[in-house]
Amino acid sequence: MTSDAYTGLDSKQFPEAGVGIHIIENLGSSFGSAVIATVGATVMQGLQPTIANGLKGYHAGFLVSTIVISIIFIPSLFLTHKKVQ
């Protein structure tokens, strides 16, 4: 998806596009980590601190991340796929 962001840009626009892409990637990864941690903590809230209950929280967090990745995959099917000439 990163290479598709550069499609159609002039060489003078590459540095600005690169900065924008990195900002979006950093914000997205931070937000994703926070969502997984929040889901895991919410599931484990009020439960005894055992390994089995901890695994329930991790399973819920990664289930949410798998669902989000599946939803995000759909727009990736509509990327340009243009070849540079």
Short mmCIF file of N, CA, C and O in Angstrom, two decimals:
data_model
loop_
_atom_site.label_atom_id
_atom_site.label_comp_id
_atom_site.label_asym_id
_atom_site.label_seq_id
_atom_site.Cartn_x
_atom_site.Cartn_y
_atom_site.Cartn_z
N MET A 1 0.82 -1.18 0.00
CA MET A 1 0.00 0.00 0.00
C MET A 1 0.87 1.25 0.00
O MET A 1 0.46 2.27 -0.53
N THR A 2 2.05 1.16 0.57
CA THR A 2 2.93 2.32 0.60
C THR A 2 3.37 2.69 -0.80
O THR A 2 3.38 3.87 -1.15
N SER A 3 3.74 1.70 -1.59
CA SER A 3 4.18 2.02 -2.95
C SER A 3 3.06 2.59 -3.79
O SER A 3 3.30 3.41 -4.68
N ASP A 4 1.82 2.21 -3.51
CA ASP A 4 0.69 2.76 -4.25
C ASP A 4 0.48 4.24 -3.92
O ASP A 4 -0.03 4.99 -4.75
N ALA A 5 0.90 4.67 -2.75
CA ALA A 5 0.76 6.08 -2.38
C ALA A 5 1.67 6.97 -3.23
O ALA A 5 1.38 8.15 -3.42
N TYR A 6 2.75 6.42 -3.72
CA TYR A 6 3.68 7.18 -4.55
C TYR A 6 3.28 7.20 -6.03
O TYR A 6 3.88 7.94 -6.81
N THR A 7 2.30 6.42 -6.42
CA THR A 7 1.90 6.34 -7.82
C THR A 7 1.35 7.68 -8.31
O THR A 7 0.47 8.27 -7.68
N GLY A 8 1.89 8.16 -9.39
CA GLY A 8 1.41 9.39 -10.00
C GLY A 8 2.03 10.66 -9.45
O GLY A 8 1.66 11.75 -9.85
N LEU A 9 2.98 10.55 -8.53
CA LEU A 9 3.62 11.74 -7.96
C LEU A 9 4.87 12.11 -8.74
O LEU A 9 5.54 11.27 -9.32
N ASP A 10 5.17 13.40 -8.75
CA ASP A 10 6.44 13.86 -9.30
C ASP A 10 7.54 13.55 -8.30
O ASP A 10 7.30 13.40 -7.11
N SER A 11 8.77 13.51 -8.78
CA SER A 11 9.89 13.20 -7.89
C SER A 11 10.06 14.26 -6.80
O SER A 11 10.58 13.97 -5.73
N LYS A 12 9.61 15.49 -7.07
CA LYS A 12 9.71 16.55 -6.06
C LYS A 12 8.73 16.34 -4.91
O LYS A 12 8.91 16.88 -3.83
N GLN A 13 7.68 15.56 -5.14
CA GLN A 13 6.66 15.33 -4.12
C GLN A 13 6.96 14.12 -3.23
O GLN A 13 6.29 13.92 -2.23
N PHE A 14 7.97 13.32 -3.57
CA PHE A 14 8.28 12.12 -2.80
C PHE A 14 8.61 12.39 -1.34
O PHE A 14 8.13 11.68 -0.46
N PRO A 15 9.43 13.40 -1.02
CA PRO A 15 9.75 13.62 0.41
C PRO A 15 8.51 13.96 1.25
O PRO A 15 8.34 13.42 2.35
N GLU A 16 7.65 14.81 0.73
CA GLU A 16 6.44 15.16 1.48
C GLU A 16 5.51 13.96 1.62
O GLU A 16 4.91 13.75 2.68
N ALA A 17 5.39 13.18 0.57
CA ALA A 17 4.54 11.99 0.63
C ALA A 17 5.11 10.99 1.63
O ALA A 17 4.36 10.36 2.38
N GLY A 18 6.42 10.85 1.67
CA GLY A 18 7.05 9.93 2.61
C GLY A 18 6.79 10.32 4.05
O GLY A 18 6.51 9.47 4.90
N VAL A 19 6.87 11.61 4.34
CA VAL A 19 6.60 12.09 5.69
C VAL A 19 5.15 11.80 6.06
O VAL A 19 4.85 11.32 7.16
N GLY A 20 4.24 12.08 5.16
CA GLY A 20 2.83 11.82 5.43
C GLY A 20 2.54 10.35 5.65
O GLY A 20 1.78 9.99 6.56
N ILE A 21 3.15 9.49 4.86
CA ILE A 21 2.95 8.05 5.01
C ILE A 21 3.47 7.58 6.36
O ILE A 21 2.81 6.80 7.06
N HIS A 22 4.64 8.07 6.77
CA HIS A 22 5.21 7.65 8.05
C HIS A 22 4.36 8.14 9.23
O HIS A 22 4.19 7.42 10.22
N ILE A 23 3.81 9.33 9.12
CA ILE A 23 2.94 9.84 10.18
C ILE A 23 1.71 8.95 10.31
O ILE A 23 1.32 8.56 11.42
N ILE A 24 1.10 8.60 9.20
CA ILE A 24 -0.09 7.76 9.22
C ILE A 24 0.23 6.37 9.77
O ILE A 24 -0.51 5.81 10.59
N GLU A 25 1.37 5.80 9.36
CA GLU A 25 1.76 4.48 9.86
C GLU A 25 2.01 4.51 11.36
O GLU A 25 1.59 3.60 12.09
N ASN A 26 2.70 5.54 11.85
CA ASN A 26 3.00 5.62 13.29
C ASN A 26 1.73 5.82 14.11
O ASN A 26 1.57 5.20 15.16
N LEU A 27 0.84 6.69 13.64
CA LEU A 27 -0.42 6.88 14.36
C LEU A 27 -1.28 5.62 14.35
O LEU A 27 -1.88 5.25 15.36
N GLY A 28 -1.32 4.97 13.22
CA GLY A 28 -2.11 3.74 13.10
C GLY A 28 -1.60 2.62 13.98
O GLY A 28 -2.39 1.93 14.64
N SER A 29 -0.29 2.44 14.03
CA SER A 29 0.26 1.37 14.87
C SER A 29 0.06 1.69 16.36
O SER A 29 -0.24 0.79 17.15
N SER A 30 0.21 2.94 16.74
CA SER A 30 -0.02 3.32 18.14
C SER A 30 -1.48 3.13 18.53
O SER A 30 -1.79 2.61 19.61
N PHE A 31 -2.38 3.54 17.65
CA PHE A 31 -3.81 3.38 17.92
C PHE A 31 -4.17 1.90 17.99
O PHE A 31 -4.94 1.48 18.87
N GLY A 32 -3.63 1.10 17.10
CA GLY A 32 -3.91 -0.34 17.10
C GLY A 32 -3.44 -1.01 18.37
O GLY A 32 -4.15 -1.84 18.95
N SER A 33 -2.24 -0.67 18.82
CA SER A 33 -1.72 -1.24 20.07
C SER A 33 -2.60 -0.83 21.25
O SER A 33 -2.86 -1.65 22.14
N ALA A 34 -3.04 0.41 21.26
CA ALA A 34 -3.90 0.88 22.34
C ALA A 34 -5.25 0.15 22.34
O ALA A 34 -5.77 -0.20 23.41
N VAL A 35 -5.79 -0.10 21.17
CA VAL A 35 -7.08 -0.80 21.09
C VAL A 35 -6.93 -2.24 21.59
O VAL A 35 -7.76 -2.73 22.37
N ILE A 36 -5.86 -2.92 21.18
CA ILE A 36 -5.64 -4.30 21.63
C ILE A 36 -5.46 -4.35 23.14
O ILE A 36 -6.03 -5.20 23.83
N ALA A 37 -4.68 -3.42 23.70
CA ALA A 37 -4.47 -3.39 25.15
C ALA A 37 -5.77 -3.09 25.89
O ALA A 37 -6.04 -3.68 26.94
N THR A 38 -6.57 -2.19 25.34
CA THR A 38 -7.84 -1.84 25.99
C THR A 38 -8.81 -3.01 25.98
O THR A 38 -9.47 -3.30 26.99
N VAL A 39 -8.90 -3.70 24.86
CA VAL A 39 -9.79 -4.86 24.78
C VAL A 39 -9.33 -5.94 25.75
O VAL A 39 -10.14 -6.52 26.49
N GLY A 40 -8.04 -6.21 25.78
CA GLY A 40 -7.52 -7.22 26.69
C GLY A 40 -7.77 -6.86 28.14
O GLY A 40 -8.18 -7.71 28.95
N ALA A 41 -7.54 -5.61 28.51
CA ALA A 41 -7.77 -5.17 29.89
C ALA A 41 -9.25 -5.21 30.26
O ALA A 41 -9.61 -5.56 31.39
N THR A 42 -10.11 -4.87 29.30
CA THR A 42 -11.56 -4.89 29.56
C THR A 42 -12.05 -6.31 29.80
O THR A 42 -12.86 -6.55 30.71
N VAL A 43 -11.56 -7.25 29.02
CA VAL A 43 -11.97 -8.64 29.18
C VAL A 43 -11.48 -9.19 30.52
O VAL A 43 -12.20 -9.93 31.21
N MET A 44 -10.28 -8.82 30.92
CA MET A 44 -9.70 -9.34 32.17
C MET A 44 -10.17 -8.59 33.41
O MET A 44 -9.90 -9.03 34.53
N GLN A 45 -10.89 -7.51 33.23
CA GLN A 45 -11.33 -6.70 34.37
C GLN A 45 -12.28 -7.51 35.26
O GLN A 45 -13.25 -8.10 34.81
N GLY A 46 -11.98 -7.53 36.54
CA GLY A 46 -12.82 -8.22 37.51
C GLY A 46 -12.56 -9.71 37.62
O GLY A 46 -13.17 -10.38 38.43
N LEU A 47 -11.67 -10.26 36.82
CA LEU A 47 -11.35 -11.68 36.88
C LEU A 47 -10.12 -11.90 37.76
O LEU A 47 -9.31 -10.99 37.97
N GLN A 48 -10.00 -13.08 38.27
CA GLN A 48 -8.81 -13.42 39.05
C GLN A 48 -7.59 -13.40 38.15
O GLN A 48 -7.66 -13.80 36.98
N PRO A 49 -6.45 -12.94 38.65
CA PRO A 49 -5.23 -12.87 37.81
C PRO A 49 -4.58 -14.24 37.63
O PRO A 49 -3.57 -14.56 38.25
N THR A 50 -5.19 -15.04 36.78
CA THR A 50 -4.62 -16.35 36.47
C THR A 50 -4.17 -16.37 35.02
O THR A 50 -4.54 -15.50 34.22
N ILE A 51 -3.40 -17.36 34.69
CA ILE A 51 -2.91 -17.49 33.31
C ILE A 51 -4.08 -17.70 32.35
O ILE A 51 -4.12 -17.11 31.26
N ALA A 52 -5.05 -18.51 32.74
CA ALA A 52 -6.20 -18.77 31.86
C ALA A 52 -7.00 -17.50 31.60
O ALA A 52 -7.42 -17.24 30.46
N ASN A 53 -7.20 -16.68 32.62
CA ASN A 53 -7.94 -15.43 32.42
C ASN A 53 -7.12 -14.43 31.62
O ASN A 53 -7.68 -13.65 30.85
N GLY A 54 -5.81 -14.43 31.81
CA GLY A 54 -4.96 -13.57 31.00
C GLY A 54 -5.02 -13.95 29.53
O GLY A 54 -5.06 -13.09 28.65
N LEU A 55 -5.06 -15.26 29.28
CA LEU A 55 -5.17 -15.72 27.89
C LEU A 55 -6.50 -15.33 27.27
O LEU A 55 -6.58 -15.08 26.07
N LYS A 56 -7.55 -15.29 28.08
CA LYS A 56 -8.85 -14.84 27.56
C LYS A 56 -8.75 -13.40 27.05
O LYS A 56 -9.29 -13.05 26.00
N GLY A 57 -8.05 -12.56 27.80
CA GLY A 57 -7.86 -11.17 27.37
C GLY A 57 -7.05 -11.07 26.09
O GLY A 57 -7.39 -10.30 25.19
N TYR A 58 -5.95 -11.83 26.02
CA TYR A 58 -5.14 -11.81 24.80
C TYR A 58 -5.92 -12.33 23.61
O TYR A 58 -5.83 -11.78 22.50
N HIS A 59 -6.68 -13.40 23.81
CA HIS A 59 -7.47 -13.95 22.71
C HIS A 59 -8.48 -12.93 22.21
O HIS A 59 -8.68 -12.78 20.99
N ALA A 60 -9.12 -12.22 23.12
CA ALA A 60 -10.10 -11.21 22.71
C ALA A 60 -9.42 -10.07 21.96
O ALA A 60 -9.93 -9.60 20.94
N GLY A 61 -8.26 -9.63 22.44
CA GLY A 61 -7.54 -8.54 21.76
C GLY A 61 -7.13 -8.92 20.35
O GLY A 61 -7.28 -8.13 19.41
N PHE A 62 -6.60 -10.12 20.20
CA PHE A 62 -6.17 -10.52 18.87
C PHE A 62 -7.33 -10.92 17.97
O PHE A 62 -7.22 -10.82 16.74
N LEU A 63 -8.45 -11.31 18.54
CA LEU A 63 -9.65 -11.52 17.72
C LEU A 63 -10.12 -10.20 17.14
O LEU A 63 -10.44 -10.11 15.94
N VAL A 64 -10.12 -9.16 17.96
CA VAL A 64 -10.50 -7.83 17.47
C VAL A 64 -9.53 -7.37 16.38
O VAL A 64 -9.94 -6.84 15.35
N SER A 65 -8.23 -7.60 16.58
CA SER A 65 -7.26 -7.17 15.57
C SER A 65 -7.43 -7.96 14.27
O SER A 65 -7.28 -7.40 13.18
N THR A 66 -7.78 -9.23 14.36
CA THR A 66 -8.02 -10.03 13.16
C THR A 66 -9.25 -9.53 12.41
O THR A 66 -9.24 -9.45 11.17
N ILE A 67 -10.28 -9.17 13.12
CA ILE A 67 -11.49 -8.64 12.48
C ILE A 67 -11.19 -7.31 11.79
O ILE A 67 -11.60 -7.08 10.65
N VAL A 68 -10.44 -6.45 12.47
CA VAL A 68 -10.10 -5.14 11.89
C VAL A 68 -9.22 -5.33 10.65
O VAL A 68 -9.43 -4.66 9.62
N ILE A 69 -8.26 -6.24 10.70
CA ILE A 69 -7.40 -6.49 9.53
C ILE A 69 -8.24 -7.01 8.37
O ILE A 69 -8.02 -6.64 7.21
N SER A 70 -9.20 -7.87 8.66
CA SER A 70 -10.08 -8.38 7.60
C SER A 70 -10.88 -7.26 6.95
O SER A 70 -11.07 -7.25 5.74
N ILE A 71 -11.35 -6.32 7.76
CA ILE A 71 -12.11 -5.19 7.22
C ILE A 71 -11.20 -4.26 6.42
O ILE A 71 -11.59 -3.76 5.36
N ILE A 72 -9.99 -4.03 6.91
CA ILE A 72 -9.05 -3.15 6.21
C ILE A 72 -8.59 -3.76 4.88
O ILE A 72 -8.26 -3.04 3.95
N PHE A 73 -8.60 -5.08 4.79
CA PHE A 73 -8.15 -5.75 3.57
C PHE A 73 -9.05 -5.42 2.39
O PHE A 73 -8.57 -5.34 1.25
N ILE A 74 -10.32 -5.18 2.61
CA ILE A 74 -11.27 -4.93 1.52
C ILE A 74 -10.88 -3.71 0.69
O ILE A 74 -10.82 -3.80 -0.54
N PRO A 75 -10.57 -2.55 1.29
CA PRO A 75 -10.16 -1.42 0.45
C PRO A 75 -8.84 -1.64 -0.30
O PRO A 75 -8.62 -1.05 -1.35
N SER A 76 -8.00 -2.52 0.22
CA SER A 76 -6.73 -2.77 -0.48
C SER A 76 -6.95 -3.45 -1.83
O SER A 76 -6.08 -3.40 -2.70
N LEU A 77 -8.09 -4.06 -2.01
CA LEU A 77 -8.39 -4.68 -3.31
C LEU A 77 -8.65 -3.64 -4.39
O LEU A 77 -8.59 -3.96 -5.58
N PHE A 78 -8.92 -2.40 -3.99
CA PHE A 78 -9.25 -1.35 -4.94
C PHE A 78 -8.09 -0.39 -5.19
O PHE A 78 -8.31 0.70 -5.71
N LEU A 79 -6.88 -0.77 -4.83
CA LEU A 79 -5.72 0.09 -5.10
C LEU A 79 -5.47 0.15 -6.60
O LEU A 79 -5.96 -0.68 -7.37
N THR A 80 -4.69 1.13 -7.02
CA THR A 80 -4.57 1.42 -8.45
C THR A 80 -3.87 0.35 -9.26
O THR A 80 -4.24 0.12 -10.40
N HIS A 81 -2.84 -0.27 -8.76
CA HIS A 81 -2.07 -1.27 -9.48
C HIS A 81 -1.52 -0.73 -10.82
O HIS A 81 -1.46 -1.44 -11.81
N LYS A 82 -1.18 0.55 -10.86
CA LYS A 82 -0.64 1.14 -12.07
C LYS A 82 0.84 0.84 -12.18
O LYS A 82 1.55 0.78 -11.20
N LYS A 83 1.31 0.64 -13.39
CA LYS A 83 2.73 0.41 -13.64
C LYS A 83 3.37 1.74 -14.04
O LYS A 83 2.81 2.49 -14.81
N VAL A 84 4.55 1.99 -13.51
CA VAL A 84 5.28 3.22 -13.85
C VAL A 84 5.90 3.01 -15.21
O VAL A 84 6.55 2.01 -15.49
N GLN A 85 5.73 3.98 -16.12
CA GLN A 85 6.24 3.85 -17.48
C GLN A 85 7.54 4.59 -17.65
O GLN A 85 7.84 5.56 -17.14
#
